[in-house]
Coordinates of C-alpha atoms in Angstrom, one line a residue:
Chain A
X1139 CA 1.3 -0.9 -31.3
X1140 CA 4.0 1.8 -32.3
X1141 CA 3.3 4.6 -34.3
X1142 CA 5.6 7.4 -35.8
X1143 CA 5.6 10.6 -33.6
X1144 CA 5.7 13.5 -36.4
X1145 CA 4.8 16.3 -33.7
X1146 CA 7.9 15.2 -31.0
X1147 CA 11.4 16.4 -32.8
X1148 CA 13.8 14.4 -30.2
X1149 CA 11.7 10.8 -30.4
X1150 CA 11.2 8.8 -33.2
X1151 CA 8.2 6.5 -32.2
X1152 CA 6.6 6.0 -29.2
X1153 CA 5.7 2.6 -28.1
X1154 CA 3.6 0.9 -25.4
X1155 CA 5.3 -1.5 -22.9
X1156 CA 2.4 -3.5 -21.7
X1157 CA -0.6 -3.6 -20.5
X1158 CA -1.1 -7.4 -22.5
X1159 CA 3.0 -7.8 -22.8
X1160 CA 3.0 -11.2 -20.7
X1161 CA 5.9 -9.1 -18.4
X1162 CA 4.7 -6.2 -17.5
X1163 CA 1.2 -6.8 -15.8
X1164 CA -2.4 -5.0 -16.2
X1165 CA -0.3 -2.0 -16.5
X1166 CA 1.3 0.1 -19.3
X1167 CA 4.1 2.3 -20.1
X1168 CA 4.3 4.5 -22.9
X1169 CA 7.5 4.9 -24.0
X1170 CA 8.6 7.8 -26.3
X1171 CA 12.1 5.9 -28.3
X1172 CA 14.9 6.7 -30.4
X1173 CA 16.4 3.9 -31.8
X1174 CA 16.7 1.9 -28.7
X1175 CA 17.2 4.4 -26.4
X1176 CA 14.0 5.4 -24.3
X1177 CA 13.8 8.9 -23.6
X1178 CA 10.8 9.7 -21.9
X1179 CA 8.3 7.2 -20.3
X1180 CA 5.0 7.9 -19.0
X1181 CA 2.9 5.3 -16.5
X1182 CA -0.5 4.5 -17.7
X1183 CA -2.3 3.4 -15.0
X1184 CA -5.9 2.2 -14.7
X1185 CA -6.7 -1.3 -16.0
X1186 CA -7.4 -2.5 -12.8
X1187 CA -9.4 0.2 -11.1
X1188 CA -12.0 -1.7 -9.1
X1189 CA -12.8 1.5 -6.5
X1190 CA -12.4 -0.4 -3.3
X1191 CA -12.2 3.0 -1.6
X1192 CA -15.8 3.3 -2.9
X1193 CA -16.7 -0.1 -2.3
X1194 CA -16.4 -0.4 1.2
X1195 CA -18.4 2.7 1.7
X1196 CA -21.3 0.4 0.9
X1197 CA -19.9 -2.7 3.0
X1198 CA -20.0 -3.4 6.5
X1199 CA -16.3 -4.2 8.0
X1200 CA -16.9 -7.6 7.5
X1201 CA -17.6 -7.9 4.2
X1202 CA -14.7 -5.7 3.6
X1203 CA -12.4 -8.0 5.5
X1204 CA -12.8 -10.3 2.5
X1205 CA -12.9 -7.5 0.2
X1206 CA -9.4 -6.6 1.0
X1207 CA -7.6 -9.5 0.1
X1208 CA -8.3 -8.5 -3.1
X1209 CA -6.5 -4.9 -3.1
X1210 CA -3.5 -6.5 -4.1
X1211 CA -3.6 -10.5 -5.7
X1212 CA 0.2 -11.6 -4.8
X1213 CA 0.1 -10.6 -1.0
X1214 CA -3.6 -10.8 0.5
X1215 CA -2.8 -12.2 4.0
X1216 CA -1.2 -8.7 4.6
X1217 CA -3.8 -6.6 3.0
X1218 CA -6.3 -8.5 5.6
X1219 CA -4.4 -7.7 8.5
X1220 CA -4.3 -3.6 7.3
X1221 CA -8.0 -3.4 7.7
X1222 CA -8.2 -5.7 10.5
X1223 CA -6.2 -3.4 12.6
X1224 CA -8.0 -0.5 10.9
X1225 CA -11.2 -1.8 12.3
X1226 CA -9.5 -2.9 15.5
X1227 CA -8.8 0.5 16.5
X1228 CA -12.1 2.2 16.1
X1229 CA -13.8 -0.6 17.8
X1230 CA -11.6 -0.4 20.9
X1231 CA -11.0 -4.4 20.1
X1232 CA -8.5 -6.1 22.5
X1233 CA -6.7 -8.8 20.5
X1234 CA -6.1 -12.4 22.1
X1235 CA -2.2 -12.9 22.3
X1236 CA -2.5 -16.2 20.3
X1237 CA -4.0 -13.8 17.4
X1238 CA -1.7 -11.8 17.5
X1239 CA 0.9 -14.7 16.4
X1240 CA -0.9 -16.0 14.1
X1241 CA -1.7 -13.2 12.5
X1242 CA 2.2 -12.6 12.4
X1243 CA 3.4 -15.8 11.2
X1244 CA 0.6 -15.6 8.2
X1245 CA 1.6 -12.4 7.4
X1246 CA 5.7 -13.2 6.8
X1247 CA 4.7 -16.3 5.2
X1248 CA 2.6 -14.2 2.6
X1249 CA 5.7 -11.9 2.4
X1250 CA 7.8 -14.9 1.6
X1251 CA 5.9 -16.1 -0.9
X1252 CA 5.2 -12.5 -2.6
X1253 CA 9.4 -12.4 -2.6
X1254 CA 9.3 -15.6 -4.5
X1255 CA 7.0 -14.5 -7.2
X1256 CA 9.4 -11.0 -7.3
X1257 CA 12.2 -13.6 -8.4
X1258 CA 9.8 -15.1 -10.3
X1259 CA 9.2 -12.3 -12.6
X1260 CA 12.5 -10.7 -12.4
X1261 CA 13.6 -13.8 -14.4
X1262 CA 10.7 -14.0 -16.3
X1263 CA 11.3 -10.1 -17.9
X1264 CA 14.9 -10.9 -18.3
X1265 CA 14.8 -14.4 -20.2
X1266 CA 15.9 -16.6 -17.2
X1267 CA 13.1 -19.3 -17.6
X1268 CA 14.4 -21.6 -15.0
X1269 CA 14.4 -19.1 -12.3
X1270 CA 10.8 -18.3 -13.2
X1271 CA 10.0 -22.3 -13.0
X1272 CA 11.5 -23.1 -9.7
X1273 CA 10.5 -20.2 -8.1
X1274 CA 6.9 -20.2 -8.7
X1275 CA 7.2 -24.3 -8.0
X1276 CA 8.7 -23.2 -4.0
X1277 CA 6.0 -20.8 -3.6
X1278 CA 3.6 -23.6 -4.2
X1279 CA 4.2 -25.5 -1.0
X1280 CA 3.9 -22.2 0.9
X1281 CA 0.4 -21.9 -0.7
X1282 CA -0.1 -25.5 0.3
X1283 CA 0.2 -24.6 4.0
X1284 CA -2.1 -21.2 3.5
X1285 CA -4.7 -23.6 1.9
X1286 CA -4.7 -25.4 4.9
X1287 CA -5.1 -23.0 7.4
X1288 CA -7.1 -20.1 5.8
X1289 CA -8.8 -22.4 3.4
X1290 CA -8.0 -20.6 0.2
X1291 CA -4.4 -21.1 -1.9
X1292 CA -4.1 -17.4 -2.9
X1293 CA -7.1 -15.8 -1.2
X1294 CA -7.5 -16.4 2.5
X1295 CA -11.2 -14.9 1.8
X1296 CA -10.8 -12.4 5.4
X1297 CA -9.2 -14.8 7.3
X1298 CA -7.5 -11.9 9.3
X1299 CA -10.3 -10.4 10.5
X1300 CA -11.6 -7.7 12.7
X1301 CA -11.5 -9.1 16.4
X1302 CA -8.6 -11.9 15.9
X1303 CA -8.6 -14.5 13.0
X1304 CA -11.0 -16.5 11.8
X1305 CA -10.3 -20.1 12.9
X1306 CA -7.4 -21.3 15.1
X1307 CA -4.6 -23.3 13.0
X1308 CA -5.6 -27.1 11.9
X1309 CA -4.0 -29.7 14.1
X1310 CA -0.2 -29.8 13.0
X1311 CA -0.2 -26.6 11.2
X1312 CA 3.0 -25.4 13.4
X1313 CA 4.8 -28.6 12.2
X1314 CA 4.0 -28.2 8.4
X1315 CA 5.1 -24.4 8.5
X1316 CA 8.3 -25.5 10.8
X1317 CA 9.1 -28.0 7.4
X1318 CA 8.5 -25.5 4.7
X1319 CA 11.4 -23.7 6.2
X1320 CA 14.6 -25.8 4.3
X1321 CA 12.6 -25.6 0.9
X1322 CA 12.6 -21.9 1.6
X1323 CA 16.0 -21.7 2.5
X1324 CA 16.8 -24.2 -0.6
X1325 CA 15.4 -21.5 -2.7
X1326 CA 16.6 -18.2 -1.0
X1327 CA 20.0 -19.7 -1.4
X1328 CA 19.1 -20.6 -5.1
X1329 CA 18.2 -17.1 -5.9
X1330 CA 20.9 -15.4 -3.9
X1331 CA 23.6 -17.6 -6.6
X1332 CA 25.9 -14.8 -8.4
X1333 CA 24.8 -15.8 -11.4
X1334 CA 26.9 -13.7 -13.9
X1335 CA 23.8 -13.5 -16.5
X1336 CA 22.0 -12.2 -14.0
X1337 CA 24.7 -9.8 -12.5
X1338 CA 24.9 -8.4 -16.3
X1339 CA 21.3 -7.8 -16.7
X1340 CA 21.1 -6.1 -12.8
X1341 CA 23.8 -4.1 -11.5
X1342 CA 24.1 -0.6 -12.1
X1343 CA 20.9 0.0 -13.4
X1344 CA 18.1 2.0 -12.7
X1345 CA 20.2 4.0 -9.6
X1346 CA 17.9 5.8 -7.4
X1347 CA 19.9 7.9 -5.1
X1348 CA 19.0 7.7 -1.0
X1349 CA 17.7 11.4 -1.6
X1350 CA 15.4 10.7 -4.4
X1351 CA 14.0 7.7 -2.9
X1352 CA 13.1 9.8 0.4
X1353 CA 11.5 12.5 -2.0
X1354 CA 9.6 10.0 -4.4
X1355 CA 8.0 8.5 -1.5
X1356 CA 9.6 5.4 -2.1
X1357 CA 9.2 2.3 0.8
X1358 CA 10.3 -1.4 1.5
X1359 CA 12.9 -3.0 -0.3
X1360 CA 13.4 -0.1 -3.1
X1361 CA 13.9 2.4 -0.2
X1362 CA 16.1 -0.3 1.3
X1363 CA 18.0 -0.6 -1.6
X1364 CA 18.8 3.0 -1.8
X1365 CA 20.8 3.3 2.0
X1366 CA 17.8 4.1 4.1
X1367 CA 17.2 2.0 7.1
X1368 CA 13.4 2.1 7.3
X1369 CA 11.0 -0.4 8.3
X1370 CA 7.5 0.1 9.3
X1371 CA 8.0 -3.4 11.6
X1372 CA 10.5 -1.3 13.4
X1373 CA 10.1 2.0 13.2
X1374 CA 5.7 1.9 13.9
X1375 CA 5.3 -1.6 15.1
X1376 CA 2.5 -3.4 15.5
X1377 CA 1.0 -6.9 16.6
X1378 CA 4.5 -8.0 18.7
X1379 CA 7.3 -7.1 15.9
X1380 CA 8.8 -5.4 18.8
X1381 CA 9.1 -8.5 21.2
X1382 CA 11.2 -9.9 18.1
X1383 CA 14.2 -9.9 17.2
X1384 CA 15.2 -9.8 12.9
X1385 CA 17.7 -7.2 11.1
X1386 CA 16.9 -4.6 8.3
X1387 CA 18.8 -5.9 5.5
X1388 CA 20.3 -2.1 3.5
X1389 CA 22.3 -1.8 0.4
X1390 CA 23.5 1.7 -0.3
X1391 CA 24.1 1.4 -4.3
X1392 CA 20.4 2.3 -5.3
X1393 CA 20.0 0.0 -8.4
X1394 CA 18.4 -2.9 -9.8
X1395 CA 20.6 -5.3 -8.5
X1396 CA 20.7 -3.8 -4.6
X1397 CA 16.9 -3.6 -4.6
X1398 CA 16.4 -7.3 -5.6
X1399 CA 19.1 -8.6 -3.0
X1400 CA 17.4 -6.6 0.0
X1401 CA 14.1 -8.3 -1.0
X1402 CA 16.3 -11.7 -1.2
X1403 CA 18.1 -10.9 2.2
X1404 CA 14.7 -10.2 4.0
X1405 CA 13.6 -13.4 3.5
X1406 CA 15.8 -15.1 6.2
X1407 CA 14.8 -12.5 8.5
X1408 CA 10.9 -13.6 8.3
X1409 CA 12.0 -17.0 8.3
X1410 CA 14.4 -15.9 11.9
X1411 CA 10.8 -14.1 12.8
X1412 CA 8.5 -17.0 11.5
X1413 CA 10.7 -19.4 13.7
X1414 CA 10.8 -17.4 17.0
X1415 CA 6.5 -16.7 16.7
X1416 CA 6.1 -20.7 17.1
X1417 CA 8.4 -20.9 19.6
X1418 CA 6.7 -18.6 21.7
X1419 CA 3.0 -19.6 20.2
X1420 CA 1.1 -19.2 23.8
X1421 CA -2.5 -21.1 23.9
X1422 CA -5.8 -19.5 23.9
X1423 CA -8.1 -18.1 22.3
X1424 CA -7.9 -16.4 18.3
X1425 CA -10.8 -14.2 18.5
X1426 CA -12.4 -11.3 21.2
X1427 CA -14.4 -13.7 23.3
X1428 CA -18.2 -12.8 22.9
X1429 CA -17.3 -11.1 19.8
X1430 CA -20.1 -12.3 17.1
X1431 CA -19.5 -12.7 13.4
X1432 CA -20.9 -9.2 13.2
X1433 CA -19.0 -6.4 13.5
X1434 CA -21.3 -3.1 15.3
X1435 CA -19.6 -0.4 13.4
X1436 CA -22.3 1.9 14.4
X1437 CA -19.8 2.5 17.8
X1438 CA -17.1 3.2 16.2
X1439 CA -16.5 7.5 15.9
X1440 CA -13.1 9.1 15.2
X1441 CA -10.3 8.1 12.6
X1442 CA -7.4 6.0 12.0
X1443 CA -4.3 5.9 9.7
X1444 CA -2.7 2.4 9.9
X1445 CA 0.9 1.4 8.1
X1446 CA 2.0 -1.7 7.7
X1447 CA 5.1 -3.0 6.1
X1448 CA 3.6 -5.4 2.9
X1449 CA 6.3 -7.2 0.8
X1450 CA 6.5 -3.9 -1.7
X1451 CA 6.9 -1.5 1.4
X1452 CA 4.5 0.6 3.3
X1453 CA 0.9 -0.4 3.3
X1454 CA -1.7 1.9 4.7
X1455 CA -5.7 1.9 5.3
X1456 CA -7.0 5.6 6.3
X1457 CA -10.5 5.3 7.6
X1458 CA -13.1 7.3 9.1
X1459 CA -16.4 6.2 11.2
X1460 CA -18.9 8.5 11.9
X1461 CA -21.3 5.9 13.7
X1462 CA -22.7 4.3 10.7
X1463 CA -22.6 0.2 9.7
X1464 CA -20.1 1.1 6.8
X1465 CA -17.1 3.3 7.3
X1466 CA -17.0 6.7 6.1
X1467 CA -14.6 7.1 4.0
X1468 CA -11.2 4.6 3.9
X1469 CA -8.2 5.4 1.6
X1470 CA -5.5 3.1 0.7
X1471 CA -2.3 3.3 0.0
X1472 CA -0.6 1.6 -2.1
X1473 CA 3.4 0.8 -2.2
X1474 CA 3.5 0.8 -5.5
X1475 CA 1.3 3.4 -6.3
X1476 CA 4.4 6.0 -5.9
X1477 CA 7.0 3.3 -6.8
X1478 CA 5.1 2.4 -10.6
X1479 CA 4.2 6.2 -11.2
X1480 CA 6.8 9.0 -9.9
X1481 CA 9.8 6.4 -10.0
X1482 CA 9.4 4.3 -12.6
X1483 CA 8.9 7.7 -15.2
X1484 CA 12.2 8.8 -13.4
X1485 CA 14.1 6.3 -13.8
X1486 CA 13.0 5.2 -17.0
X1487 CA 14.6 8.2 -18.9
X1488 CA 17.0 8.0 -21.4
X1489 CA 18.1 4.5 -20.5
X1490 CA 18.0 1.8 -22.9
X1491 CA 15.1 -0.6 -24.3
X1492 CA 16.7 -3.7 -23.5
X1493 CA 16.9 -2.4 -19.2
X1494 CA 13.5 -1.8 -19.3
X1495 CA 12.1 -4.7 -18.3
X1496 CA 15.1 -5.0 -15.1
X1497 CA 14.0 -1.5 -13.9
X1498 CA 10.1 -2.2 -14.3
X1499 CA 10.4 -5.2 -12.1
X1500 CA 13.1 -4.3 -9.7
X1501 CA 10.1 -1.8 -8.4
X1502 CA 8.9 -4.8 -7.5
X1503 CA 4.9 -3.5 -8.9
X1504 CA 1.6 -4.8 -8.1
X1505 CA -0.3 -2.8 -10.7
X1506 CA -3.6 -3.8 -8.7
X1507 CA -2.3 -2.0 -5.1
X1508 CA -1.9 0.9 -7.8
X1509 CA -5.3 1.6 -9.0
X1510 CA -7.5 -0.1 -6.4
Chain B
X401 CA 16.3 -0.7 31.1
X402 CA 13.0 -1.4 32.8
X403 CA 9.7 -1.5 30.7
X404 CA 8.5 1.5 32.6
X405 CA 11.2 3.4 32.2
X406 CA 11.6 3.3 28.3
X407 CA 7.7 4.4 28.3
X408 CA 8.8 7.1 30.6
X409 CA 12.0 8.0 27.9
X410 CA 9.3 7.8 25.0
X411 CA 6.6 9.9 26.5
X412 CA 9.0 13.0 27.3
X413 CA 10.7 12.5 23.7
X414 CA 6.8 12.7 22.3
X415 CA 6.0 15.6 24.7
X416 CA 9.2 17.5 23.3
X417 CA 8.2 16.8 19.8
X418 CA 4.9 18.4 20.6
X419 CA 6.0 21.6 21.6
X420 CA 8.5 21.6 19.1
X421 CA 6.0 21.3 16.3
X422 CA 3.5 23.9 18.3
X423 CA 6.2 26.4 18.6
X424 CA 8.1 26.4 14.8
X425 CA 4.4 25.4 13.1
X426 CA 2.5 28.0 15.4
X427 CA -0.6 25.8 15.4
X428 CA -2.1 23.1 18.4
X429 CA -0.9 19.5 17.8
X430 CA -3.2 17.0 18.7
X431 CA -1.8 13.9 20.1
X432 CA -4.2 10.7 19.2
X433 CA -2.2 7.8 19.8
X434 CA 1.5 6.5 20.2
X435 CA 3.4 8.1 17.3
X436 CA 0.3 9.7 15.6
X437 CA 0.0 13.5 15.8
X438 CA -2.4 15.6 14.0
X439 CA -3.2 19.3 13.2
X440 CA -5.8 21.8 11.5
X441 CA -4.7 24.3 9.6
X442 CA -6.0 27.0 7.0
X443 CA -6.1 26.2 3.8
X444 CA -4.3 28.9 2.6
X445 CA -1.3 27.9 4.7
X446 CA -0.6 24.4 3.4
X447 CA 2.8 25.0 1.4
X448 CA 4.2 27.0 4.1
X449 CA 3.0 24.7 7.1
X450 CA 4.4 21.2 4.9
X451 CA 7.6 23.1 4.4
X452 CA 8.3 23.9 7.6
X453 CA 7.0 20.0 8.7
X454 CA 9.6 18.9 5.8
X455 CA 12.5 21.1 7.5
X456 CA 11.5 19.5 11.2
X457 CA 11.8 16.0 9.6
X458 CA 8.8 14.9 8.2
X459 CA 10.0 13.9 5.0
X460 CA 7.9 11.0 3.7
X461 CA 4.8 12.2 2.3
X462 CA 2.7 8.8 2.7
X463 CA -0.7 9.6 0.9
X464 CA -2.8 13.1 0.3
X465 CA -6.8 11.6 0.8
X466 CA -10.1 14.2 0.8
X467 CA -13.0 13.3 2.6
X468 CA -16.2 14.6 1.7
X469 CA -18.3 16.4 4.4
X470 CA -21.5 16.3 2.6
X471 CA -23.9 17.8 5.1
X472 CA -21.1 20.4 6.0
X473 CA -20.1 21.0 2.6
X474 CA -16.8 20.8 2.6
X475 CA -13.6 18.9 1.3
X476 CA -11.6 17.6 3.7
X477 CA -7.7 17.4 2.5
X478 CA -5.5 15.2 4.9
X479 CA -1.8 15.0 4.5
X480 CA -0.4 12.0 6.0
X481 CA 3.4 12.9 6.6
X482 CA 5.9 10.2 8.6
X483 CA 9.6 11.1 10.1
X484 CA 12.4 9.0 9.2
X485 CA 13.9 11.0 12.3
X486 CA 11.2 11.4 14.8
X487 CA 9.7 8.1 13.8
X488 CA 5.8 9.9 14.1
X489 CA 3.0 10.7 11.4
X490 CA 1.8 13.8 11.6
X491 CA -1.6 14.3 10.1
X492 CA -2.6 17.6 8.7
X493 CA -6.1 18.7 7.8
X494 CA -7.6 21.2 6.0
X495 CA -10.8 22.1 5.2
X496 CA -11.8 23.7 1.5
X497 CA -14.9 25.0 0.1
X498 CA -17.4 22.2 -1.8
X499 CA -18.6 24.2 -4.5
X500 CA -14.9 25.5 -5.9
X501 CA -12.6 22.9 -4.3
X502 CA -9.3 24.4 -5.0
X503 CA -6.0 24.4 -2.8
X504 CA -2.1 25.3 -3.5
X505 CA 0.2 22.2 -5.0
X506 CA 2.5 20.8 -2.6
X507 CA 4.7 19.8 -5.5
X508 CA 7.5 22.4 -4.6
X509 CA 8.3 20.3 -1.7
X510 CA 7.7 16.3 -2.9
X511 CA 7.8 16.9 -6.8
X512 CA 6.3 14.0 -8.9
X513 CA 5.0 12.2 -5.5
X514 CA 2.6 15.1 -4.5
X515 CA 1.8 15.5 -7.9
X516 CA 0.5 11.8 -8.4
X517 CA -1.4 11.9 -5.5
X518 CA -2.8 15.1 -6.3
X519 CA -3.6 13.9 -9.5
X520 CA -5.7 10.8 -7.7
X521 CA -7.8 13.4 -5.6
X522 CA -8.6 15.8 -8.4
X523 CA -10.0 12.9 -10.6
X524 CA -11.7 11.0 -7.6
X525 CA -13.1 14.0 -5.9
X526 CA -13.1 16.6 -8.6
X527 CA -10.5 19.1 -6.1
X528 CA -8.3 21.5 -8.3
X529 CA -4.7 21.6 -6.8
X530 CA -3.2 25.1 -8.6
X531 CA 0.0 25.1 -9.3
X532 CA 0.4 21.0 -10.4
X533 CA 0.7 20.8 -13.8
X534 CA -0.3 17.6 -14.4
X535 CA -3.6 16.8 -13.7
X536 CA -4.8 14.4 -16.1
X537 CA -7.0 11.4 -15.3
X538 CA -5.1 8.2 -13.7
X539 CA -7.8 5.4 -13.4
X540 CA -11.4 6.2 -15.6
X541 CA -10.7 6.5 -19.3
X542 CA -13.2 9.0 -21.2
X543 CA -15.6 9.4 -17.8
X544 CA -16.9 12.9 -18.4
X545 CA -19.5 12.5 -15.2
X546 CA -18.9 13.8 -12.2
X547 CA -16.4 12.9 -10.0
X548 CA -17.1 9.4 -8.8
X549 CA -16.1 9.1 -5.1
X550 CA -18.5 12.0 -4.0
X551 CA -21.1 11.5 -1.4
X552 CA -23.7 12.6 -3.5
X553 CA -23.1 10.5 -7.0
X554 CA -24.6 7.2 -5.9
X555 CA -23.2 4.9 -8.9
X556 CA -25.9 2.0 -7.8
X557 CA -27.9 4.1 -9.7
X558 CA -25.8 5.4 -12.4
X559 CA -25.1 1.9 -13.4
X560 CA -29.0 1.2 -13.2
X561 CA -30.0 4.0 -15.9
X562 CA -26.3 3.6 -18.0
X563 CA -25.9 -0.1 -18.2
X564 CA -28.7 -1.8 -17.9
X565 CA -32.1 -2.8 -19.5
X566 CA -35.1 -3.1 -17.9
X567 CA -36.9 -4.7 -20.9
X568 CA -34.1 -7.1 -21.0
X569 CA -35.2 -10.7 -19.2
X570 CA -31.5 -11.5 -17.9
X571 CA -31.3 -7.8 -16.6
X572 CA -34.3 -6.6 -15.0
X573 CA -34.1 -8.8 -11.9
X574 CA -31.9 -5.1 -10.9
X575 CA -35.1 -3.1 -10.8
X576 CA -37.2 -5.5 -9.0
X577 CA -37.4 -3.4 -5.7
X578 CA -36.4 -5.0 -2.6
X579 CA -39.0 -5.7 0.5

């Protein structure tokens, strides 16, 4: 695992953080070390290049749907809707109003429970077992209520779909999600505590200035947490963000600490956002009447970039059609494709061992939204 | 304000933009849909045209993506580029040679954020960016074929005469042709 460097003067070893350290995910970090100070880091992307791009080249939109949950494993629901509004537009599709809800309140749910796992491993890297317990046991009734209406915990297998949604929610579904809300709350609250461990391992590291943050390409809460007001929900919406009404939650310090607490803070505001979309739920239908399972692609001509705002910041599904079954080409991006490569080697330079793993996962990384 | 009204505030602020861009970037913006504008430029223009779209606002460089135009032959380099001020994406496209895909970096402007993404088109498409000086493989570790997500490497049939057997019983169900 280490090794001495002989050819570097300034570093003594170089070491690799991850990719099988249980904190750091299917990704890797060389670090370049002397003593414990890390001087130079470099990301090592790659272990979970799957060439989705590729993939759906081959795949009719349909099949992609389902492929897309699988671009990033902690917020699916939201990858769905990506391509589903990818698709939407090429196909001229008008989406039923009820759909568009649905599709809404599925989405911030997802980006609830992503937030959760966020705390989840932000303890985990920093020793705080407890936090990692109780958080991953409050995300569990969330994937209760996903199980029951898309039918899959973690994987809603395309439930968002070209056209609308799949199925229309369960009897009672509005009720179930209306009683998660006080175990969210419950926990938001919980993770929110000033917990002076947790202050000590947080604040003031990892400071990424509002100007580097615009120039790295950083998005969501890490952008957020640098003093830039920017939401894709606000800023591009889409589906009816703009008939709501929710706050941008900004912290201007730029470091660990600020970038966790935005993330924290949002998660009233989809809860304010989950509340008003089943107040207003109309009836109807949930998919483009007449619309069968099959999706005639071979209509479609042009191209479309779409951005959506995931959990880890701005989400995006370039695709072309050239009046084949199977899309041209499509491109994905990634949030944390410029947050685990550009930023994390800048900020990870001469700081020291020990605020490695705070930085790492106050970027809040999916490694597989990375490498596709 | 009425409904109409705000779409009438939002269509002149759009139509501004537009001749803004035409008249400082000295090339025809498209207008596709609500907040996305696009453009086609010369190849040879990119740094000059993405600094002066930097200056006018567009500071977030979202992705860099290539399409290949097999039957054309040509790349196709799109810059995705969002304002923080304007609140638009403005597209830019280029078109490069096939045979020698090579353009100028963008890495004066974006630093390590055009460089990644340059690094992600180079490997996946085989297109030189000059002037980045890191260009070393993100993804496929010791792949010395061609570059994977071209039109013409069909990878069904790599994997077919790389990885598998036909002589083996659990394998060869993958050359049993189709009817």
């Amino acid at each position: 695992m280490t090794k001495t460097n002989e050819n570097e003067v300034n570093s003594d070893f170089t070491m690799n953080f991850g990719p099988a350290h249980p904190g750091s995910g299917n990704f890797a970090i060389k670090v370049e070390m002397r003593g414990e100070r890390v001087l130079k880091a470099t990301a090592d992307p790659g272990y979970l290049h799957r060439g989705f791009e590729k993939l759906m080249e081959y795949r009719e939109p349909m099949q992609n749907s389902v492929m897309s949950d699988r671009v990033c494993v902690l917020e699916p629901l939201q990858w769905n809707l990506v391509h589903a509004e990818a698709v939407d537009y090429l196909m001229g599709y008008e989406i039923p109003e009820r759909a568009k809800y649905i599709r809404v309140i599925l989405a911030e749910l997802s980006r609830i429970q992503s937030h959760f796992i966020w705390y989840a491993v932000l303890s985990l890297g920093t020793g705080f077992m407890t936090g990692f317990n109780i958080s991953i046991g409050y995300r569990d009734y969330i994937l209760d209520v996903l199980n029951l209406i898309t039918g899959g915990r973690v994987y809603p297998a395309g439930y968002i779909c070209p056209g609308g949604v799949r199925k229309d929610f369960p009897e009672n579904a509005e009720n179930k999600i209306l009683e998660l809300l006080p175990k969210i709350d419950y926990m938001r609250k919980f993770a929110l505590k000033e917990n002076p461990a947790w202050l000590a391992r947080f604040k003031d590291v990892g400071v990424l200035t509002k100007e580097e943050a615009i120039k790295f390409g950083a998005t969501g809460p890490v952008l957020r947490g640098s003093g830039v007001a920017a939401d894709v929900r606000r800023d591009d919406p889409y589906e009816i963000y703009d008939e709501l009404e929710f706050n941008i939650p900004v912290l201007d310090k730029g470091d660990a600490y600020s970038r966790f607490k935005v993330g924290m803070l949002e998660i009233e505001e989809s809860m304010k956002i989950i509340t008003q979309a089943i107040d207003r739920l109309p009836k109807g239908e949930v998919r483009t009447p007449n619309l069968k399972p099959i999706v005639k692609f071979q209509k479609a001509e042009g191209e479309i970039y779409i951005r959506n705002e995931l959990s880890r910041g701005e989400g995006a599904f370039y695709m072309v059609a050239t009046g084949q079954k199977t899309p041209y080409r499509v491109k994905i991006r990634g949030p944390s494709f410029t947050h685990m490569i550009p930023i994390v080697e800048h900020l990870l330079t001469d700081v020291d061992y020990a605020d490695v793993p705070a930085i790492y996962w106050s970027l809040y990384q999916c490694p597989a939204d990375v490498d596709r | 304000m009425s409904e109409k009204s705000k779409h009438d505030k939002n269509q002149t602020i759009e139509e501004k933009l537009i001749e803004d861009l035409k008249s400082k970037l000295g090339t025809t913006v498209n207008y596709q849909k609500e907040r996305r504008l696009w453009m086609t430029i010369d190849p040879d223009l990119i740094v000059e045209t993405c600094t002066k779209a930097y200056e006018l606002g567009f500071e977030h460089l979202s992705t860099i993506s290539v399409t290949d135009w097999l039957k054309e032959g040509k790349h196709e380099v799109t810059y995705h580029l969002w304002s923080y001020t304007h609140n638009h994406l403005l597209t830019i496209k280029t078109k490069i040679d096939r045979k020698s895909p090579k353009i100028s970096s963008i890495n004066s402007i974006w630093g390590g954020n055009a460089e990644t993404c340059e690094r992600e088109c180079h490997e996946l498409f085989g297109v030189k960016f000059e002037g980045n000086p890191n260009l070393t493989p993100l993804f496929l570790e010791d792949w010395d074929g061609p570059p994977p997500f071209l039109k013409d490497f069909n990878w069904r049939e790599f994997v077919k005469k790389e990885m598998y057997d036909q002589n083996n019983p659990r394998e060869k169900v993958y050359f049993e042709v189709k009817k």
